[in-house]
Coordinates of C-alpha atoms in Angstrom, one line a residue:
M1 CA 190.7 -38.2 -143.0
V2 CA 187.0 -38.4 -142.4
T3 CA 185.0 -35.6 -140.8
I4 CA 181.5 -36.3 -139.6
D5 CA 179.3 -33.2 -139.2
E6 CA 175.5 -33.4 -138.9
K7 CA 175.2 -29.9 -140.5
I8 CA 176.7 -31.2 -143.8
E9 CA 173.9 -32.3 -146.2
D10 CA 176.0 -33.7 -149.1
I11 CA 179.2 -35.7 -149.2
E12 CA 182.3 -33.8 -150.2
V13 CA 185.6 -35.3 -151.1
H14 CA 188.9 -33.3 -151.2
I15 CA 192.1 -34.6 -152.8
H16 CA 195.4 -33.1 -151.8
A17 CA 198.3 -33.8 -154.0
A18 CA 201.6 -32.1 -155.1
N19 CA 200.5 -32.1 -158.7
Y20 CA 197.8 -33.4 -161.0
S21 CA 199.1 -36.9 -162.0
E22 CA 197.7 -40.0 -163.7
E23 CA 197.1 -41.5 -160.3
V24 CA 195.1 -38.4 -159.2
E25 CA 193.1 -38.6 -162.4
K26 CA 192.3 -42.3 -161.9
L27 CA 191.3 -41.6 -158.3
V28 CA 188.9 -38.9 -159.5
E29 CA 187.4 -41.2 -162.1
S30 CA 187.0 -44.0 -159.5
L31 CA 185.0 -41.6 -157.3
K32 CA 182.8 -40.6 -160.1
T33 CA 182.1 -44.1 -161.2
P34 CA 179.8 -46.4 -159.2
K35 CA 181.6 -49.6 -158.1
M36 CA 181.0 -52.6 -160.4
K37 CA 180.1 -55.8 -158.6
M38 CA 179.4 -58.1 -161.6
I39 CA 180.3 -58.3 -165.3
A40 CA 178.3 -60.0 -168.0
G41 CA 180.4 -62.6 -169.7
Y42 CA 179.4 -64.3 -172.9
R43 CA 180.3 -67.8 -173.8
E44 CA 178.6 -69.8 -176.6
Q45 CA 174.9 -68.9 -176.4
E46 CA 174.9 -68.1 -172.7
V47 CA 175.4 -64.9 -170.6
H48 CA 177.1 -65.5 -167.3
M49 CA 177.1 -63.0 -164.5
L50 CA 180.6 -63.0 -163.1
K51 CA 181.6 -61.6 -159.7
I52 CA 184.6 -59.1 -159.9
E53 CA 186.4 -61.1 -157.2
D54 CA 186.2 -64.3 -159.3
I55 CA 188.0 -62.6 -162.3
F56 CA 191.8 -63.3 -162.5
S57 CA 192.5 -61.2 -165.6
I58 CA 191.0 -59.1 -168.4
F59 CA 192.8 -59.2 -171.8
T60 CA 192.4 -58.5 -175.4
E61 CA 192.9 -61.0 -178.2
D62 CA 192.1 -60.5 -181.9
G63 CA 190.4 -57.2 -181.2
K64 CA 188.0 -58.7 -178.6
V65 CA 188.1 -58.4 -174.8
Y66 CA 187.9 -61.4 -172.5
V67 CA 187.7 -61.9 -168.8
Q68 CA 189.4 -65.0 -167.3
T69 CA 188.2 -66.8 -164.3
E70 CA 189.9 -69.8 -162.7
L71 CA 188.5 -72.2 -165.2
E72 CA 187.0 -70.3 -168.2
D73 CA 187.4 -67.3 -170.4
Y74 CA 184.3 -65.2 -171.3
Q75 CA 184.0 -62.5 -173.9
V76 CA 182.8 -59.1 -172.6
K77 CA 181.3 -56.0 -174.3
K78 CA 183.4 -53.2 -172.7
K79 CA 186.8 -52.0 -173.8
L80 CA 190.0 -52.7 -171.8
Y81 CA 190.5 -49.1 -170.9
E82 CA 186.9 -48.9 -169.6
F83 CA 187.7 -51.8 -167.2
E84 CA 190.9 -50.2 -166.2
S85 CA 189.0 -47.0 -165.1
L86 CA 186.2 -48.9 -163.4
L87 CA 188.3 -51.5 -161.6
Y88 CA 191.3 -49.4 -160.7
K89 CA 191.4 -50.5 -157.1
E90 CA 191.3 -54.2 -157.9
F91 CA 193.2 -54.5 -161.2
V92 CA 196.5 -53.2 -162.6
R93 CA 197.7 -53.1 -166.2
V94 CA 200.8 -55.3 -166.9
N95 CA 201.1 -54.8 -170.6
K96 CA 199.2 -53.2 -173.5
S97 CA 196.6 -55.9 -173.6
T98 CA 196.2 -57.2 -170.1
L99 CA 194.9 -56.2 -166.7
V100 CA 195.4 -58.5 -163.7
N101 CA 193.5 -58.8 -160.4
L102 CA 196.0 -57.8 -157.7
Q103 CA 194.6 -60.5 -155.3
Y104 CA 195.6 -63.4 -157.6
I105 CA 199.2 -62.4 -158.3
Q106 CA 201.4 -65.4 -157.3
C107 CA 204.9 -64.2 -158.3
I108 CA 206.9 -62.1 -160.6
R109 CA 209.9 -63.7 -162.3
V110 CA 212.8 -62.0 -164.0
G111 CA 214.0 -64.0 -166.9
L112 CA 217.0 -64.0 -169.2
L113 CA 217.6 -60.8 -171.2
G114 CA 215.6 -58.7 -168.7
T115 CA 212.2 -60.2 -169.5
T116 CA 209.8 -60.0 -166.6
N117 CA 206.8 -62.3 -166.2
L118 CA 203.8 -62.3 -163.8
Y119 CA 202.2 -65.5 -162.7
L120 CA 198.7 -65.8 -161.4
E121 CA 197.4 -68.4 -159.0
N122 CA 195.7 -70.2 -161.9
E123 CA 199.2 -70.7 -163.4
V124 CA 198.6 -68.3 -166.3
C125 CA 201.7 -66.2 -167.1
Y126 CA 201.7 -62.7 -168.6
P127 CA 204.7 -60.7 -169.8
I128 CA 205.2 -57.4 -167.9
S129 CA 206.2 -54.5 -170.2
R130 CA 208.7 -52.0 -168.9
K131 CA 206.1 -49.2 -169.4
Y132 CA 203.8 -50.7 -166.7
L133 CA 206.4 -52.2 -164.3
R134 CA 206.8 -49.2 -162.1
E135 CA 203.0 -48.9 -161.4
L136 CA 202.8 -52.6 -160.7
K137 CA 205.6 -52.4 -158.2
D138 CA 204.0 -49.4 -156.5
R139 CA 200.6 -51.1 -156.3
L140 CA 202.2 -54.2 -154.8
G141 CA 204.4 -52.1 -152.4
I142 CA 207.6 -53.6 -153.7
G143 CA 210.7 -51.7 -154.8
G144 CA 214.4 -51.7 -154.8
N145 CA 216.3 -53.8 -157.3
M146 CA 214.0 -56.8 -157.3
V147 CA 212.9 -56.3 -161.0

C-alpha cells in the first residue's frame, strides 16, 4: 500500500509480518542498500562494466567469485553473500556457491536418486541443494510435488 500525503517530508516504509524471518531481514537490507545497476568484471587486463540484467549467474570457484554472462565469465571483487544481499530481487541462491538470475531460468529437472538440477537459458546446469530448494520454489511461485 502506498500513501501519498503532501505533509510528509521524508519517505517512511513499514513492514508488517507475523515474525522476523530471513525474508524480512533480506527485505530490510534491500531497502537500505541502493540498487546496483552495473558490476565491474575483470578479464585478463581489462575491466568490463556489466549490466545486472546481462548476468546469468554468480558463482565461486577456487576461492574466487565470478559472474557469468551469456558468453563469458568475469572475476569480481565482492563476495557471494554481498551479491546475495544486493541483488535479492533478481537473483536466488541454488547451492552453497551459486546465485542465478531468476529471469534466465529455463527449467528444473529432477534426476535419479533425487538430484535436482537447474538449467539456464545459456545451457549451463547447476545442482540445486535441498537447503535452497524451498526458497527457489517460493520465488518461482511453484509448489506441490514437482520437486
